[in-house]
XYZ file of N, CA, C and O in Angstrom:
712
model
N 105.282 91.973 74.654
C 104.923 90.990 75.652
C 106.176 90.566 76.397
O 107.184 90.267 75.796
N 106.109 90.529 77.709
C 107.254 90.129 78.526
C 107.309 88.620 78.652
O 106.394 87.911 78.268
N 108.393 88.151 79.213
C 108.546 86.715 79.426
C 107.568 86.227 80.480
O 107.101 86.970 81.332
N 107.299 84.937 80.447
C 106.455 84.304 81.446
C 107.291 84.032 82.681
O 108.436 83.603 82.594
N 106.719 84.291 83.842
C 107.414 84.076 85.106
C 106.733 82.946 85.865
O 105.543 83.025 86.163
N 107.474 81.900 86.159
C 106.928 80.784 86.923
C 107.024 81.088 88.405
O 108.042 81.585 88.892
N 105.954 80.769 89.127
C 105.863 81.024 90.562
C 105.843 79.679 91.280
O 105.066 78.790 90.923
N 106.680 79.538 92.294
C 106.706 78.299 93.074
C 105.415 78.182 93.892
O 104.937 79.179 94.432
N 104.843 76.985 93.979
C 103.623 76.808 94.778
C 103.884 77.165 96.243
O 104.910 76.808 96.816
N 102.966 77.918 96.835
C 103.090 78.295 98.246
C 104.187 79.320 98.504
O 104.644 79.465 99.632
N 104.599 80.038 97.496
C 105.672 81.023 97.630
C 105.289 82.116 98.636
O 104.167 82.604 98.637
N 106.243 82.473 99.492
C 106.024 83.548 100.460
C 107.252 84.438 100.520
O 108.355 84.021 100.168
N 107.053 85.660 100.990
C 108.129 86.625 101.241
C 108.928 86.994 99.993
O 110.106 87.326 100.095
N 108.311 86.945 98.838
C 108.993 87.342 97.605
C 108.388 88.657 97.127
O 107.171 88.840 97.134
N 109.265 89.576 96.730
C 108.857 90.882 96.215
C 109.328 90.978 94.764
O 110.518 90.820 94.495
N 108.389 91.219 93.864
C 108.740 91.411 92.461
C 108.519 92.874 92.117
O 107.472 93.440 92.418
N 109.496 93.454 91.474
C 109.445 94.862 91.102
C 109.328 94.962 89.586
O 110.177 94.438 88.853
N 108.262 95.618 89.130
C 108.020 95.790 87.703
C 108.053 97.274 87.339
O 107.520 98.100 88.085
N 108.653 97.604 86.220
C 108.593 98.959 85.691
C 107.333 99.030 84.829
O 107.037 98.112 84.053
N 106.588 100.126 84.973
C 105.372 100.332 84.181
C 105.656 101.406 83.135
O 105.721 102.587 83.459
N 105.880 100.988 81.898
C 106.124 101.915 80.790
C 104.802 102.180 80.091
O 104.490 101.558 79.067
N 104.021 103.083 80.662
C 102.717 103.411 80.096
C 102.338 104.820 80.528
O 102.983 105.410 81.383
N 101.292 105.332 79.950
C 100.858 106.701 80.244
C 100.310 106.790 81.675
O 99.862 105.782 82.242
N 100.343 107.986 82.263
C 99.794 108.162 83.610
C 98.322 107.753 83.714
O 97.883 107.266 84.752
N 97.563 107.928 82.634
C 96.152 107.539 82.650
C 96.006 106.025 82.769
O 95.146 105.524 83.488
N 96.861 105.291 82.045
C 96.828 103.830 82.133
C 97.246 103.362 83.531
O 96.644 102.430 84.078
N 98.250 104.010 84.099
C 98.702 103.653 85.449
C 97.580 103.917 86.449
O 97.328 103.101 87.336
N 96.911 105.055 86.312
C 95.806 105.389 87.212
C 94.690 104.347 87.090
O 94.103 103.925 88.091
N 94.422 103.903 85.860
C 93.403 102.878 85.642
C 93.794 101.574 86.339
O 92.958 100.920 86.972
N 95.068 101.175 86.233
C 95.533 99.958 86.911
C 95.418 100.093 88.427
O 95.083 99.144 89.130
N 95.725 101.287 88.934
C 95.665 101.524 90.370
C 94.223 101.445 90.880
O 93.966 100.949 91.969
N 93.280 101.938 90.070
C 91.883 102.001 90.501
C 91.097 100.716 90.256
O 90.055 100.510 90.866
N 91.575 99.861 89.356
C 90.808 98.669 88.974
C 91.652 97.402 89.164
O 92.484 97.074 88.314
N 91.448 96.675 90.292
C 92.218 95.451 90.522
C 92.074 94.418 89.407
O 93.020 93.678 89.126
N 90.924 94.379 88.753
C 90.736 93.415 87.657
C 91.655 93.753 86.485
O 92.206 92.855 85.835
N 91.842 95.032 86.212
C 92.738 95.442 85.124
C 94.182 95.107 85.473
O 94.950 94.668 84.608
N 94.547 95.306 86.734
C 95.904 94.965 87.172
C 96.138 93.462 87.047
O 97.174 93.025 86.549
N 95.159 92.669 87.468
C 95.275 91.211 87.339
C 95.393 90.822 85.869
O 96.224 89.981 85.502
N 94.609 91.455 85.019
C 94.613 91.125 83.603
C 95.955 91.435 82.944
O 96.463 90.634 82.158
N 96.558 92.572 83.286
C 97.830 92.930 82.654
C 98.977 92.034 83.128
O 100.005 91.934 82.483
N 98.774 91.334 84.247
C 99.767 90.374 84.742
C 99.445 88.951 84.292
O 100.161 88.009 84.630
N 98.347 88.778 83.560
C 97.968 87.458 83.066
C 97.319 86.602 84.139
O 97.434 85.376 84.107
N 96.627 87.240 85.081
C 95.994 86.523 86.193
C 94.479 86.651 86.126
O 93.946 87.564 85.489
N 93.793 85.754 86.824
C 92.340 85.859 86.942
C 91.961 86.890 87.990
O 90.993 87.619 87.840
N 92.718 86.921 89.086
C 92.448 87.867 90.163
C 93.732 88.153 90.927
O 94.708 87.411 90.819
N 93.698 89.233 91.712
C 94.859 89.653 92.491
C 94.356 90.346 93.756
O 93.268 90.929 93.755
N 95.100 90.236 94.814
C 94.749 90.938 96.046
C 95.424 92.310 95.999
O 96.641 92.415 96.176
N 94.657 93.377 95.758
C 95.267 94.697 95.589
C 95.913 95.242 96.864
O 96.714 96.170 96.795
N 95.613 94.659 97.994
C 96.226 95.117 99.250
C 97.720 94.808 99.285
O 98.460 95.386 100.080
N 98.159 93.885 98.440
C 99.571 93.490 98.424
C 100.247 93.810 97.092
O 101.241 93.181 96.727
N 99.693 94.777 96.384
C 100.272 95.240 95.125
C 100.262 96.766 95.155
O 99.198 97.376 95.233
N 101.438 97.383 95.137
C 101.552 98.842 95.207
C 102.040 99.392 93.875
O 103.086 98.984 93.380
N 101.277 100.325 93.330
C 101.726 101.068 92.158
C 102.209 102.413 92.674
O 101.459 103.148 93.315
N 103.481 102.710 92.406
C 104.123 103.877 93.002
C 104.658 104.798 91.927
O 105.347 104.346 90.998
N 104.359 106.072 92.064
C 105.009 107.088 91.237
C 106.321 107.416 91.933
O 106.345 107.867 93.064
N 107.424 107.173 91.284
C 108.734 107.264 91.924
C 109.067 108.664 92.414
O 109.794 108.812 93.389
N 108.521 109.697 91.784
C 108.750 111.063 92.263
C 108.160 111.277 93.656
O 108.630 112.135 94.405
N 107.132 110.501 94.017
C 106.510 110.633 95.332
C 107.415 110.143 96.464
O 107.199 110.491 97.617
N 108.407 109.327 96.140
C 109.281 108.776 97.181
C 110.350 109.774 97.642
O 110.994 109.550 98.666
N 110.542 110.841 96.893
C 111.494 111.911 97.207
C 112.844 111.359 97.618
O 113.399 110.516 96.926
N 113.408 111.822 98.754
C 114.770 111.396 99.119
C 114.828 109.965 99.643
O 115.907 109.386 99.724
N 113.709 109.361 99.997
C 113.707 107.962 100.426
C 114.164 107.066 99.289
O 114.963 106.150 99.482
N 113.681 107.341 98.112
C 114.065 106.565 96.934
C 113.434 105.182 96.930
O 112.908 104.704 97.934
N 113.500 104.546 95.787
C 112.919 103.212 95.633
C 113.636 102.197 96.512
O 112.994 101.349 97.132
N 114.950 102.288 96.595
C 115.689 101.334 97.435
C 115.306 101.500 98.908
O 115.137 100.512 99.624
N 115.152 102.730 99.362
C 114.723 102.963 100.742
C 113.323 102.447 100.993
O 113.024 101.893 102.057
N 112.434 102.613 100.014
C 111.078 102.097 100.136
C 111.087 100.577 100.269
O 110.382 100.001 101.096
N 111.889 99.921 99.449
C 111.942 98.459 99.493
C 112.508 97.957 100.819
O 112.028 96.974 101.371
N 113.520 98.648 101.344
C 114.140 98.214 102.603
C 113.270 98.587 103.795
O 112.916 97.738 104.620
N 112.917 99.878 103.907
C 112.197 100.356 105.087
C 110.696 100.098 105.026
O 110.065 99.885 106.052
N 110.123 100.130 103.842
C 108.679 99.983 103.728
C 108.198 98.569 103.490
O 107.142 98.174 103.960
N 108.977 97.786 102.775
C 108.550 96.436 102.405
C 109.277 95.372 103.214
O 108.781 94.274 103.395
N 110.478 95.673 103.703
C 111.206 94.708 104.523
C 112.181 93.840 103.760
O 112.469 92.716 104.174
N 112.695 94.349 102.639
C 113.727 93.620 101.903
C 115.060 93.885 102.594
O 115.319 94.994 103.072
N 115.908 92.880 102.643
C 117.216 93.009 103.286
C 118.068 94.036 102.534
O 118.195 93.970 101.306
N 118.653 94.985 103.264
C 119.465 96.043 102.654
C 120.657 95.472 101.897
O 121.067 96.021 100.865
N 121.220 94.375 102.375
C 122.361 93.764 101.696
C 121.958 93.211 100.329
O 122.756 93.217 99.391
N 120.727 92.750 100.202
C 120.261 92.224 98.921
C 120.017 93.354 97.916
O 120.210 93.192 96.718
N 119.618 94.512 98.420
C 119.351 95.675 97.563
C 120.648 96.376 97.156
O 120.724 97.001 96.106
N 121.684 96.283 97.978
C 122.921 97.060 97.798
C 123.481 97.038 96.367
O 123.814 98.104 95.837
N 123.597 95.896 95.698
C 124.159 95.919 94.334
C 123.299 96.699 93.333
O 123.805 97.206 92.338
N 121.992 96.796 93.601
C 121.070 97.451 92.665
C 120.677 98.861 93.098
O 119.881 99.511 92.411
N 121.185 99.329 94.228
C 120.720 100.592 94.816
C 120.777 101.760 93.827
O 119.799 102.491 93.658
N 121.893 101.983 93.177
C 122.024 103.124 92.260
C 121.040 103.005 91.097
O 120.397 103.992 90.705
N 120.901 101.810 90.544
C 119.982 101.592 89.420
C 118.534 101.822 89.847
O 117.758 102.464 89.133
N 118.166 101.335 91.034
C 116.800 101.496 91.525
C 116.476 102.963 91.784
O 115.398 103.448 91.432
N 117.414 103.674 92.415
C 117.155 105.072 92.750
C 117.197 105.985 91.525
O 116.700 107.110 91.580
N 117.767 105.519 90.429
C 117.814 106.317 89.201
C 116.570 106.119 88.333
O 116.361 106.864 87.374
N 115.748 105.144 88.670
C 114.552 104.877 87.863
C 113.577 106.048 87.941
O 113.527 106.767 88.935
N 112.791 106.216 86.886
C 111.774 107.260 86.822
C 110.450 106.657 86.369
O 110.415 105.561 85.831
N 109.388 107.401 86.588
C 108.073 106.951 86.152
C 107.326 106.231 87.271
O 107.314 106.669 88.410
N 106.722 105.098 86.911
C 105.919 104.313 87.850
C 106.459 102.890 87.932
O 106.988 102.365 86.954
N 106.288 102.287 89.111
C 106.646 100.883 89.299
C 105.499 100.168 90.000
O 104.680 100.782 90.673
N 105.487 98.869 89.828
C 104.556 97.997 90.536
C 105.386 97.137 91.476
O 106.303 96.449 91.033
N 105.085 97.221 92.771
C 105.726 96.363 93.763
C 104.706 95.284 94.097
O 103.655 95.567 94.676
N 105.009 94.060 93.712
C 104.071 92.951 93.847
C 104.598 91.959 94.874
O 105.643 91.337 94.677
N 103.879 91.825 95.982
C 104.239 90.858 97.014
C 103.617 89.513 96.677
O 102.540 89.438 96.075
N 104.261 88.440 97.086
C 103.750 87.110 96.759
C 102.362 86.876 97.358
O 101.585 86.095 96.818
N 102.020 87.570 98.440
C 100.684 87.429 99.035
C 99.585 87.909 98.097
O 98.437 87.508 98.225
N 99.916 88.784 97.160
C 98.915 89.289 96.219
C 98.459 88.207 95.249
O 97.382 88.296 94.675
N 99.274 87.184 95.072
C 98.991 86.157 94.076
C 98.126 85.027 94.594
O 97.545 84.285 93.811
N 98.069 84.838 95.895
C 97.318 83.709 96.437
C 98.114 82.425 96.289
O 99.249 82.415 95.821
N 97.514 81.334 96.681
C 98.216 80.046 96.655
C 98.113 79.322 95.315
O 98.906 78.446 95.017
N 97.138 79.675 94.499
C 96.896 78.900 93.283
C 97.679 79.403 92.066
O 97.795 78.689 91.081
N 98.225 80.601 92.110
C 98.922 81.156 90.954
C 100.276 80.477 90.781
O 101.045 80.344 91.727
N 100.553 80.036 89.575
C 101.846 79.406 89.299
C 102.593 80.089 88.162
O 103.728 79.759 87.889
N 101.941 81.050 87.496
C 102.579 81.678 86.344
C 102.068 83.103 86.172
O 100.878 83.356 86.240
N 103.010 84.033 85.946
C 102.684 85.410 85.584
C 103.048 85.622 84.127
O 104.114 85.196 83.684
N 102.175 86.300 83.408
C 102.448 86.639 82.018
C 102.223 88.140 81.863
O 101.152 88.562 81.422
N 103.211 88.951 82.243
C 103.023 90.403 82.165
C 102.781 90.871 80.740
O 103.400 90.381 79.791
N 101.853 91.824 80.608
C 101.523 92.373 79.302
C 102.522 93.432 78.864
O 103.530 93.688 79.532
N 102.218 94.059 77.746
C 103.124 95.087 77.223
C 103.146 96.286 78.174
O 102.136 96.651 78.762
N 104.319 96.848 78.325
C 104.495 97.984 79.226
C 104.820 97.581 80.645
O 105.052 98.429 81.488
N 104.826 96.287 80.929
C 105.146 95.792 82.269
C 106.411 94.943 82.157
O 106.408 93.887 81.529
N 107.489 95.426 82.781
C 108.785 94.757 82.664
C 109.317 94.418 84.046
O 109.391 95.293 84.918
N 109.703 93.180 84.243
C 110.291 92.776 85.522
C 111.667 93.424 85.667
O 112.528 93.284 84.804
N 111.859 94.136 86.781
C 113.134 94.796 87.058
C 113.986 93.921 87.962
O 115.164 93.701 87.699
N 113.372 93.409 89.020
C 114.133 92.604 89.983
C 113.173 91.803 90.846
O 111.987 92.113 90.954
N 113.723 90.773 91.469
C 112.997 89.957 92.438
C 113.833 89.906 93.707
O 115.025 89.627 93.656
N 113.187 90.206 94.834
C 113.873 90.224 96.127
C 113.082 89.390 97.127
O 111.932 89.039 96.896
N 113.723 89.108 98.240
C 113.056 88.380 99.324
C 112.911 89.293 100.528
O 113.828 90.037 100.857
N 111.751 89.222 101.169
C 111.543 89.955 102.413
C 112.225 89.199 103.544
O 112.304 87.966 103.518
N 112.687 89.933 104.528
C 113.276 89.320 105.706
C 112.126 88.769 106.548
O 111.218 89.512 106.926
N 112.148 87.483 106.797
C 111.086 86.855 107.587
C 111.250 87.221 109.058
O 112.366 87.376 109.558
N 110.152 87.355 109.751
C 110.179 87.671 111.168
C 110.671 86.476 111.961
O 110.222 85.349 111.752
N 111.584 86.724 112.863
C 112.104 85.664 113.729
C 111.206 85.566 114.959
O 111.213 86.451 115.817
N 110.421 84.508 115.027
C 109.484 84.326 116.129
C 110.061 83.442 117.227
O 109.332 82.968 118.096
N 111.357 83.204 117.234
C 111.950 82.284 118.196
C 112.450 82.983 119.461
O 113.434 82.563 120.040
N 111.792 84.023 119.875
C 112.220 84.743 121.072
C 112.060 83.869 122.313
O 111.144 83.055 122.420
N 112.973 84.038 123.258
C 112.894 83.305 124.511
C 112.148 84.149 125.534
O 112.239 85.372 125.511
N 111.430 83.513 126.450
C 110.724 84.286 127.468
C 111.712 85.056 128.343
O 112.838 84.623 128.555
N 111.268 86.194 128.824
C 112.120 86.996 129.699
C 112.386 86.244 131.001
O 111.504 85.570 131.530
N 113.581 86.379 131.524
C 113.967 85.651 132.728
C 114.136 86.565 133.939
O 114.744 86.175 134.921
N 113.618 87.777 133.906
C 113.764 88.678 135.045
C 112.673 88.404 136.076
O 111.618 87.857 135.768
N 112.936 88.791 137.314
C 111.951 88.581 138.381
C 110.661 89.346 138.115
O 109.573 88.861 138.415
N 110.779 90.527 137.549
C 109.584 91.332 137.308
C 108.691 90.751 136.213
O 107.531 91.115 136.117
N 109.213 89.846 135.391
C 108.425 89.246 134.323
C 107.666 88.009 134.781
O 106.832 87.496 134.049
N 107.940 87.538 135.965
C 107.240 86.339 136.462
C 105.814 86.683 136.878
O 105.574 87.733 137.474
N 104.887 85.813 136.590
C 103.493 86.066 136.982
C 103.379 86.205 138.494
O 103.979 85.460 139.260
N 102.608 87.194 138.905
C 102.375 87.399 140.336
C 103.512 88.080 141.061
O 103.495 88.182 142.291
N 104.512 88.572 140.320
C 105.646 89.185 140.993
C 105.411 90.658 141.295
O 106.189 91.274 142.009
N 104.348 91.225 140.784
C 104.078 92.645 141.002
C 103.634 92.909 142.427
O 103.130 92.049 143.142
N 103.821 94.137 142.893
C 103.441 94.505 144.258
C 102.089 95.180 144.305
O 101.642 95.580 145.366
N 101.446 95.295 143.193
C 100.151 95.969 143.131
C 99.086 95.104 143.795
O 98.984 93.909 143.549
N 98.274 95.729 144.611
C 97.176 95.019 145.262
C 95.911 95.170 144.416
O 95.858 96.001 143.514
N 94.914 94.391 144.775
C 93.666 94.416 144.035
C 92.992 95.778 144.174
O 93.090 96.430 145.213
N 92.277 96.231 143.134
C 91.620 97.540 143.190
C 90.624 97.681 144.340
O 90.512 98.738 144.944
N 89.905 96.602 144.678
C 88.949 96.683 145.790
C 89.657 96.955 147.113
O 89.194 97.741 147.929
N 90.778 96.291 147.319
C 91.538 96.508 148.550
C 92.066 97.934 148.601
O 92.077 98.560 149.665
N 92.514 98.457 147.457
C 93.005 99.838 147.396
C 91.885 100.822 147.722
O 92.087 101.781 148.461
N 90.685 100.602 147.177
C 89.556 101.495 147.454
C 89.169 101.436 148.928
O 88.908 102.466 149.549
N 89.115 100.231 149.497
C 88.754 100.092 150.910
C 89.784 100.788 151.795
O 89.426 101.476 152.768
N 91.045 100.634 151.477
C 92.103 101.297 152.248
C 91.969 102.820 152.144
O 92.102 103.541 153.144
N 91.684 103.319 150.930
C 91.510 104.762 150.737
C 90.321 105.281 151.529
O 90.374 106.369 152.122
N 89.233 104.518 151.574
C 88.059 104.936 152.358
C 88.377 104.992 153.850
O 87.941 105.903 154.551
N 89.112 104.012 154.332
C 89.482 104.018 155.757
C 90.351 105.229 156.102
O 90.138 105.889 157.099
N 91.320 105.502 155.257
C 92.190 106.653 155.501
C 91.387 107.951 155.421
O 91.520 108.829 156.284
N 90.537 108.062 154.388
C 89.703 109.259 154.242
C 88.753 109.419 155.416
O 88.547 110.535 155.918
N 88.169 108.322 155.880
C 87.270 108.377 157.033
C 88.009 108.802 158.295
O 87.489 109.586 159.106
N 89.208 108.310 158.484
C 89.996 108.668 159.665
C 90.360 110.149 159.643
O 90.284 110.839 160.674
N 90.745 110.663 158.476
C 91.082 112.084 158.363
C 89.848 112.931 158.615
O 89.901 113.948 159.335
N 88.700 112.533 158.043
C 87.455 113.264 158.264
C 87.097 113.290 159.757
O 86.743 114.334 160.301
N 87.216 112.147 160.396
C 86.889 112.083 161.828
C 87.836 112.973 162.640
O 87.402 113.680 163.568
N 89.124 112.966 162.303
C 90.085 113.797 163.033
C 89.764 115.269 162.854
O 89.819 116.058 163.823
N 89.420 115.698 161.634
C 89.071 117.097 161.381
C 87.810 117.473 162.148
O 87.718 118.561 162.752
N 86.835 116.593 162.184
C 85.582 116.874 162.907
C 85.832 116.993 164.411
O 85.260 117.866 165.075
N 86.693 116.144 164.946
C 87.007 116.220 166.382
C 87.682 117.550 166.691
O 87.366 118.220 167.686
N 88.610 117.973 165.824
C 89.289 119.254 166.040
C 88.288 120.397 165.963
O 88.329 121.323 166.790
N 87.358 120.374 165.003
C 86.338 121.416 164.894
C 85.433 121.453 166.127
O 85.101 122.534 166.632
N 85.028 120.313 166.588
C 84.174 120.255 167.794
C 84.932 120.834 168.982
O 84.376 121.599 169.780
N 86.194 120.503 169.153
C 86.990 121.030 170.275
C 87.144 122.538 170.169
O 87.078 123.261 171.183
N 87.322 123.063 168.937
C 87.452 124.510 168.768
C 86.137 125.199 169.108
O 86.105 126.235 169.802
N 85.021 124.627 168.650
C 83.704 125.222 168.952
C 83.446 125.180 170.452
O 82.968 126.164 171.027
N 83.776 124.082 171.101
C 83.567 123.989 172.562
C 84.463 124.978 173.311
O 84.042 125.571 174.312
N 85.675 125.168 172.814
C 86.581 126.106 173.479
C 86.081 127.529 173.320
O 86.237 128.352 174.236
N 85.467 127.872 172.183
C 84.961 129.224 171.968
C 83.718 129.454 172.827
O 83.520 130.519 173.389
N 82.850 128.472 172.933
C 81.617 128.598 173.697
C 81.906 128.718 175.196
O 81.302 129.503 175.895
N 82.813 128.022 175.747
C 83.059 128.040 177.191
C 83.946 129.146 177.539
O 84.591 129.690 178.087
C-alpha cells in the first residue's frame, strides 16, 4: 500500500505521475474500466478523459519527459532534473491530471502496484493578450464590399460585354449581307 496523498481543494494544473507495477492484463483492465482505476486510487469515481495509462515503449524517441512537456504541457525546466530518470523508466505509467479528480476529492490512497513517481505543474495559459493595434485589425477597415454589390457589379459588366459582342455580331452580319 502506498502513502496517502492529500489534494488541495480546487486544485488545478497539477500532473501526478504514477508507476504501475502490475501485469499487462491488470493494466489493460484499469485502462478499460474507469471504476477499477478509481478504486485502485482509493476514489469513488474518476474522469477517465484526464487519466492516461501509457505503455512507455509506445512513446519511442519522444520519451516520457517529451510526452509530459509536449503532450501534457509541463514546463521543460521543471522536468529537466528528472529527465534521465523519467526516460529510463519501463513498463506502464499513469498520468493523472487534477481535472480527473473533480472538486470534491481531497485524498488519494493508491493501492498496491501504484507508486507516485513525481508531481508536476502544467503551464497555465496566459489569457492577458492585448488587442491588435494595426489598422487592418480595426472593425470596418477592410476594403471588401458587400456580396450583393459585387454580384450587381458583375452582372452589369457581364451585360455590357454581352451587349458589345452582340453589336459586333450584328455589324458583321449586316456587312456580309450588304
